[in-house]
Short mmCIF file of C-alpha atoms and ligand atoms in Angstrom, two decimals:
data_model
loop_
_atom_site.label_atom_id
_atom_site.label_comp_id
_atom_site.label_asym_id
_atom_site.label_seq_id
_atom_site.Cartn_x
_atom_site.Cartn_y
_atom_site.Cartn_z
CA MET U 20 203.58 118.04 64.27
CA VAL U 21 201.73 116.25 67.01
CA THR U 22 203.73 113.18 68.00
CA GLN U 23 202.15 109.85 68.79
CA ARG U 24 201.36 109.33 72.43
CA GLY U 25 203.91 107.02 73.94
CA ALA U 26 206.52 107.53 71.20
CA SER U 27 209.86 106.73 72.85
CA ALA U 28 212.57 109.31 73.47
CA LYS U 29 214.78 107.34 71.09
CA ILE U 30 212.29 107.65 68.24
CA ILE U 31 211.71 111.34 68.96
CA ASN U 32 215.46 111.97 68.85
CA GLU U 33 215.70 110.08 65.59
CA ALA U 34 212.95 112.27 64.19
CA LEU U 35 214.72 115.43 65.36
CA ASP U 36 217.96 114.30 63.69
CA PHE U 37 216.03 113.44 60.54
CA LEU U 38 214.47 116.92 60.47
CA ASN U 39 217.78 118.65 61.23
CA GLU U 40 219.42 116.85 58.32
CA ARG U 41 216.73 118.43 56.14
CA GLU U 42 217.52 121.83 57.64
CA LEU U 43 214.20 122.07 59.42
CA GLU U 44 214.41 123.65 62.83
CA ALA U 45 212.22 121.54 65.10
CA LYS U 46 211.37 122.55 68.65
CA PRO U 47 210.00 119.85 70.97
CA LEU U 48 207.19 121.33 73.03
CA THR U 49 204.88 119.78 75.59
CA TRP U 50 201.33 120.95 74.94
CA LYS U 51 198.57 119.71 77.21
CA ASN U 52 200.18 116.28 77.74
CA GLN U 53 201.21 115.81 74.13
CA LEU U 54 204.61 116.29 72.63
CA LEU U 55 204.73 118.58 69.62
CA LEU U 56 207.56 119.08 67.20
CA VAL U 57 207.14 122.66 66.05
CA THR U 58 208.95 123.29 62.80
CA ASN U 59 209.69 126.59 61.14
CA ARG U 60 208.37 125.35 57.79
CA ASN U 61 206.45 122.40 56.40
CA PRO U 62 208.48 119.23 55.80
CA ALA U 63 208.25 117.67 52.32
CA SER U 64 205.39 115.19 52.02
CA THR U 65 207.80 112.29 51.44
CA ASP U 66 209.56 113.20 54.70
CA VAL U 67 206.22 113.31 56.50
CA ASP U 68 205.41 109.84 55.18
CA ARG U 69 208.74 108.61 56.49
CA LEU U 70 208.08 110.07 59.95
CA LYS U 71 204.63 108.49 59.97
CA ASP U 72 206.18 105.14 59.03
CA ILE U 73 208.58 105.18 61.96
CA GLY U 74 205.68 105.96 64.29
CA VAL U 75 206.53 109.48 65.36
CA ILE U 76 203.72 111.59 64.03
CA GLU U 77 200.08 111.31 64.89
CA ARG U 78 198.98 114.48 63.19
CA LEU U 79 200.64 117.07 61.02
CA VAL U 80 199.51 120.66 61.44
CA HIS U 81 200.37 122.76 58.45
CA PRO U 82 201.43 126.21 59.54
CA THR U 83 199.11 128.05 57.20
CA GLN U 84 198.95 130.78 59.80
CA LYS U 85 201.83 132.48 61.56
CA ALA U 86 200.08 131.88 64.87
CA GLN U 87 199.79 128.14 64.61
CA LEU U 88 199.29 127.03 68.21
CA ALA U 89 196.74 129.80 68.75
CA SER U 90 194.74 128.82 65.69
CA ARG U 91 191.38 127.09 65.53
CA GLU U 92 192.93 124.83 62.95
CA PHE U 93 195.34 123.51 65.57
CA GLN U 94 192.75 123.11 68.33
CA ARG U 95 189.09 122.96 67.37
CA GLU U 96 187.50 123.18 70.84
CA ASN U 97 187.62 126.37 72.92
CA SER U 98 190.34 126.55 75.55
CA VAL U 99 189.22 127.08 79.11
CA ILE U 100 191.86 128.73 81.26
CA ASN U 101 191.73 128.03 84.98
CA THR U 102 193.09 130.26 87.66
CA GLU U 103 192.39 129.25 91.25
CA ASN U 104 188.59 128.95 91.50
CA VAL U 105 187.81 130.71 88.20
CA SER U 106 187.46 129.28 84.69
CA ILE U 107 187.85 131.70 81.80
CA GLY U 108 186.11 130.60 78.62
CA SER U 109 183.29 128.65 80.21
CA GLN U 110 179.57 129.43 80.10
CA LYS U 111 179.91 131.63 83.16
CA LEU U 112 181.10 135.10 82.27
CA VAL U 113 184.24 136.26 84.00
CA ILE U 114 183.98 139.74 85.48
CA ILE U 115 187.34 141.15 86.48
CA ALA U 116 186.87 144.31 88.51
CA GLY U 117 189.03 146.59 90.61
CA PRO U 118 190.90 149.85 90.58
CA CYS U 119 193.19 151.07 87.82
CA SER U 120 195.95 151.35 90.43
CA VAL U 121 196.32 149.97 93.92
CA GLU U 122 196.56 153.18 95.97
CA SER U 123 196.24 152.06 99.60
CA ARG U 124 195.21 149.13 101.74
CA GLN U 125 191.91 150.77 102.58
CA GLN U 126 191.09 151.61 98.95
CA LEU U 127 191.89 148.13 97.69
CA LEU U 128 190.09 146.21 100.43
CA GLU U 129 187.01 148.40 100.11
CA VAL U 130 186.77 147.72 96.36
CA ALA U 131 187.66 144.05 96.72
CA ARG U 132 184.93 143.41 99.30
CA ALA U 133 182.35 145.34 97.27
CA VAL U 134 183.05 143.73 93.89
CA LYS U 135 183.11 140.30 95.51
CA ARG U 136 179.69 140.95 97.08
CA LEU U 137 178.37 142.20 93.73
CA GLY U 138 179.44 139.10 91.80
CA ALA U 139 182.88 139.81 90.31
CA SER U 140 185.03 136.72 89.83
CA MET U 141 188.50 138.29 89.84
CA LEU U 142 190.18 141.37 91.28
CA ARG U 143 192.40 143.67 89.22
CA GLY U 144 194.74 146.40 90.45
CA GLY U 145 197.85 147.98 88.96
CA ALA U 146 201.10 147.75 90.93
CA PHE U 147 203.51 148.73 88.15
CA LYS U 148 201.77 151.30 85.97
CA PRO U 149 202.65 151.97 82.32
CA ARG U 150 202.02 155.73 82.43
CA THR U 151 202.39 157.94 79.37
CA SER U 152 204.16 160.63 81.38
CA PRO U 153 207.02 159.80 83.73
CA TYR U 154 205.65 162.45 86.13
CA GLU U 155 202.39 160.55 86.61
CA PHE U 156 201.75 158.05 89.43
CA GLN U 157 203.83 154.96 88.67
CA GLY U 158 202.20 152.54 91.12
CA LEU U 159 203.17 151.23 94.56
CA GLY U 160 205.21 148.31 93.19
CA GLU U 161 205.76 145.40 95.55
CA THR U 162 203.70 147.05 98.30
CA ALA U 163 200.73 146.90 95.94
CA LEU U 164 201.47 143.25 95.13
CA SER U 165 201.33 142.27 98.78
CA LEU U 166 198.08 144.25 99.23
CA LEU U 167 196.60 142.33 96.28
CA ALA U 168 197.63 139.06 97.92
CA GLU U 169 196.01 140.19 101.17
CA ALA U 170 192.79 141.10 99.33
CA ARG U 171 192.80 137.71 97.62
CA ASP U 172 193.28 135.91 100.92
CA GLU U 173 190.35 137.78 102.44
CA THR U 174 187.89 137.62 99.53
CA ASP U 175 188.97 134.48 97.66
CA LEU U 176 189.07 136.50 94.43
CA PRO U 177 192.08 135.55 92.29
CA VAL U 178 194.11 138.65 91.44
CA ILE U 179 195.51 139.93 88.18
CA THR U 180 198.09 142.67 87.78
CA GLU U 181 200.33 143.98 85.02
CA VAL U 182 203.97 143.09 84.66
CA LEU U 183 205.98 145.66 82.72
CA GLU U 184 209.37 144.02 82.29
CA PRO U 185 210.87 140.53 81.95
CA GLY U 186 213.00 140.99 85.07
CA LYS U 187 209.89 141.46 87.24
CA VAL U 188 207.93 138.40 86.05
CA ASP U 189 209.07 136.17 88.91
CA LEU U 190 208.28 138.83 91.49
CA VAL U 191 204.78 139.51 90.12
CA ALA U 192 204.11 135.79 89.68
CA LYS U 193 204.94 135.24 93.36
CA TYR U 194 201.90 137.31 94.36
CA ALA U 195 199.46 137.30 91.42
CA ASP U 196 197.24 134.53 90.09
CA MET U 197 197.30 135.91 86.57
CA LEU U 198 199.80 138.13 84.78
CA GLN U 199 198.69 140.99 82.56
CA VAL U 200 200.67 142.12 79.54
CA GLY U 201 199.45 145.61 78.74
CA ALA U 202 198.62 147.14 75.39
CA ARG U 203 201.90 149.05 75.31
CA ASN U 204 203.85 145.83 75.73
CA MET U 205 201.96 143.55 73.35
CA GLN U 206 205.01 143.26 71.14
CA ASN U 207 207.65 143.30 73.87
CA PHE U 208 208.98 139.94 72.76
CA PRO U 209 211.37 139.29 75.69
CA LEU U 210 208.43 139.98 78.04
CA LEU U 211 206.14 137.63 76.09
CA ARG U 212 208.76 134.89 76.33
CA ALA U 213 209.27 135.51 80.04
CA VAL U 214 205.55 135.27 80.89
CA GLY U 215 205.45 132.17 78.69
CA ARG U 216 208.19 130.54 80.78
CA SER U 217 206.36 131.40 84.01
CA LYS U 218 203.41 129.10 83.13
CA LYS U 219 201.00 131.42 85.00
CA PRO U 220 197.81 132.34 83.15
CA VAL U 221 198.40 135.48 81.07
CA LEU U 222 195.97 138.17 79.96
CA LEU U 223 197.39 139.60 76.74
CA LYS U 224 195.92 142.97 75.80
CA ARG U 225 195.75 144.07 72.21
CA GLY U 226 198.16 146.86 71.39
CA MET U 227 196.46 150.13 70.53
CA MET U 228 198.06 150.03 67.09
CA ALA U 229 198.01 146.28 66.56
CA THR U 230 195.94 144.25 64.13
CA ILE U 231 194.08 141.11 65.21
CA ASP U 232 196.65 139.06 63.38
CA GLU U 233 199.50 140.73 65.29
CA LEU U 234 197.68 140.03 68.57
CA LEU U 235 197.52 136.34 67.69
CA GLN U 236 201.18 136.26 66.75
CA ALA U 237 202.06 137.92 70.08
CA ALA U 238 200.03 135.19 71.84
CA GLU U 239 202.00 132.61 69.87
CA TYR U 240 205.24 133.80 71.53
CA ILE U 241 203.75 132.90 74.93
CA LEU U 242 202.31 129.58 73.74
CA LEU U 243 205.61 128.59 72.15
CA GLU U 244 207.28 128.73 75.57
CA GLY U 245 204.94 125.92 76.62
CA ASN U 246 202.40 128.10 78.41
CA PRO U 247 198.95 127.33 76.95
CA ASN U 248 197.16 129.60 79.47
CA VAL U 249 196.65 132.70 77.38
CA VAL U 250 193.55 134.90 77.39
CA LEU U 251 193.17 137.67 74.81
CA CYS U 252 191.75 141.11 75.59
CA GLU U 253 190.33 143.68 73.19
CA ARG U 254 190.78 147.12 74.77
CA GLY U 255 190.26 149.53 71.91
CA ILE U 256 192.53 150.72 69.14
CA ARG U 257 193.65 154.17 68.13
CA THR U 258 191.70 155.74 65.29
CA PHE U 259 190.87 159.29 64.14
CA GLU U 260 187.84 159.32 66.46
CA LYS U 261 188.36 161.59 69.46
CA ALA U 262 185.00 161.24 71.23
CA THR U 263 186.27 158.10 72.94
CA ARG U 264 189.73 157.41 74.37
CA ASN U 265 190.13 154.51 71.93
CA THR U 266 187.80 152.87 69.41
CA LEU U 267 186.46 149.63 70.82
CA ASP U 268 186.78 147.10 68.01
CA LEU U 269 183.94 144.81 69.00
CA ALA U 270 184.04 142.93 65.72
CA ALA U 271 187.40 141.65 66.97
CA VAL U 272 185.45 139.36 69.32
CA PRO U 273 183.66 137.26 66.67
CA VAL U 274 186.68 137.50 64.34
CA LEU U 275 188.95 136.12 67.07
CA ARG U 276 186.36 133.49 67.95
CA LYS U 277 186.61 132.19 64.39
CA GLN U 278 190.39 132.25 64.28
CA THR U 279 191.45 131.08 67.73
CA HIS U 280 190.52 128.70 70.53
CA LEU U 281 191.81 131.12 73.18
CA PRO U 282 189.30 132.87 75.48
CA ILE U 283 188.45 136.49 74.66
CA LEU U 284 187.79 139.31 77.12
CA VAL U 285 186.92 142.97 76.54
CA ASP U 286 188.07 145.98 78.56
CA PRO U 287 185.40 148.66 78.08
CA SER U 288 187.10 151.00 80.58
CA HIS U 289 190.32 151.65 78.68
CA ALA U 290 188.47 151.33 75.36
CA THR U 291 186.12 154.24 76.06
CA GLY U 292 187.87 156.32 78.72
CA SER U 293 184.52 157.59 80.10
CA ARG U 294 182.54 156.09 82.92
CA ASP U 295 179.15 156.68 81.24
CA LEU U 296 180.18 154.55 78.25
CA VAL U 297 181.38 151.56 80.28
CA ALA U 298 177.95 150.02 80.92
CA PRO U 299 176.65 150.15 77.33
CA MET U 300 179.90 148.79 75.93
CA THR U 301 180.05 146.03 78.55
CA LYS U 302 176.59 144.89 77.45
CA ALA U 303 177.65 145.14 73.82
CA ALA U 304 180.79 143.09 74.52
CA VAL U 305 178.79 140.33 76.17
CA SER U 306 176.30 140.38 73.29
CA ALA U 307 179.20 140.07 70.84
CA GLY U 308 180.25 136.86 72.55
CA ALA U 309 183.07 137.91 74.89
CA ASP U 310 183.94 135.43 77.65
CA GLY U 311 184.02 138.27 80.13
CA VAL U 312 185.06 141.84 80.79
CA MET U 313 187.62 143.75 82.78
CA ILE U 314 186.19 146.86 84.44
CA GLU U 315 187.89 149.56 86.49
CA VAL U 316 186.11 150.24 89.78
CA HIS U 317 187.17 152.71 92.48
CA PRO U 318 185.47 153.75 95.74
CA ASN U 319 186.01 157.40 94.87
CA PRO U 320 186.89 157.77 91.18
CA GLU U 321 187.18 161.58 91.26
CA ASN U 322 190.20 161.26 93.54
CA ALA U 323 191.79 158.29 91.77
CA LEU U 324 195.53 158.58 91.10
CA SER U 325 195.06 157.24 87.55
CA ASP U 326 192.22 156.97 85.03
CA SER U 327 189.77 158.91 87.18
CA HIS U 328 187.40 159.61 84.24
CA GLN U 329 186.70 155.99 83.43
CA GLN U 330 186.49 154.20 86.77
CA LEU U 331 183.02 153.26 88.01
CA ASP U 332 182.09 153.92 91.60
CA LEU U 333 180.66 151.08 93.66
CA ASN U 334 177.02 152.02 92.96
CA GLU U 335 177.63 152.26 89.24
CA PHE U 336 179.27 148.84 89.26
CA ALA U 337 176.34 147.40 91.24
CA ARG U 338 173.87 148.80 88.68
CA LEU U 339 175.90 147.46 85.77
CA MET U 340 175.96 143.97 87.27
CA GLU U 341 172.18 144.06 87.60
CA GLU U 342 171.67 145.28 84.04
CA LEU U 343 174.10 142.74 82.67
CA GLU U 344 172.26 139.72 84.00
CA PRO U 345 169.44 139.60 81.37
CA VAL U 346 171.95 140.38 78.60
CA ALA U 347 174.08 137.42 79.66
CA GLU U 348 171.03 135.17 79.74
CA ALA U 349 169.94 136.33 76.29
CA VAL U 350 173.21 135.06 74.81
CA GLY U 351 173.24 131.81 76.76
CA ARG U 352 175.69 132.88 79.45
CA ARG U 353 175.57 133.08 83.21
CA LEU U 354 176.75 135.96 85.33
CA ARG U 355 176.72 134.16 88.68
C1 PEP J 110 195.41 148.45 82.52
O1 PEP J 110 194.55 147.58 82.32
O2 PEP J 110 195.80 148.74 83.67
C2 PEP J 110 196.01 149.16 81.37
C3 PEP J 110 197.02 150.01 81.53
O3 PEP J 110 195.41 148.88 80.20
P1 PEP J 110 196.01 148.94 78.70
O4 PEP J 110 197.31 148.21 78.74
O5 PEP J 110 194.95 148.27 77.90
O6 PEP J 110 196.16 150.39 78.36
MN1 MN J 111 193.66 152.21 83.95
#
């Protein structure tokens, strides 16, 4: 329920008592300057009339979907998420570029300077890596976070990095402009709640075995903590197809667009797993209506400590940015 602007605390408390008496759990939540009372089920219509009479409710949102706050029904216009000098979900495409993992100061600064020059709007780089094998490179941790902050200070590119566990959210949020919840953690509910409490913008990646509906419900966990700054990311799902690392579900972009007001990005690097497929799928993602892409770029991909097959080198990234420009224009978007 969206409460009336200016409804007094006394009236809100009365409404909460009224709902509790009817065994409705109601959670007060501030959403973009409006107070919501989020209930676990719909109140009876006579009760709604009563709440309207006492001047509490402005609008009742029926939870026809499990992801209510994320739904188009709840908010008709697209959300634009701002982080530092970047708006995600506007006409200008957001290109997030950078290495899979932060490996050294030199590596990170070289990529950061290059992708900035070539028109990227944000820098990515893994500090805590969710590796399939415990023997693989796990990331430089806090050292990587401070290198990301240094790269941001030099280039003015806001930085995004993954947080793997609830206990590290505050640490990562101290350095990063945007928090990433990786595919493997899409349904780590304590982590979703923790990034929700942090109020930093969050990039939520679709789990490799998750449906679109489950992605939206995972986003709802973050929104319900009072953090409206959620961006969704399609990064491929696991199917029987082995020619690509994952199967990029591009239809997810227009499907999500219909169902949610949240911005939608695509990660063609993890979706395909091969550098030669990144450019065509980036163009396809933009054509499908994505608000931007996240692309892995490394100065020397062959020697990368993680995901060496899919990272673009600096020349490949430069070529992709050139080729993307007319595609962006064709769908009414800007790249720069
Ligand atoms: C990443 O972007 O660094 C990553 C590990 O991606 P995903 O969670 O999509 O596998
Ligand atoms: Mn990677």
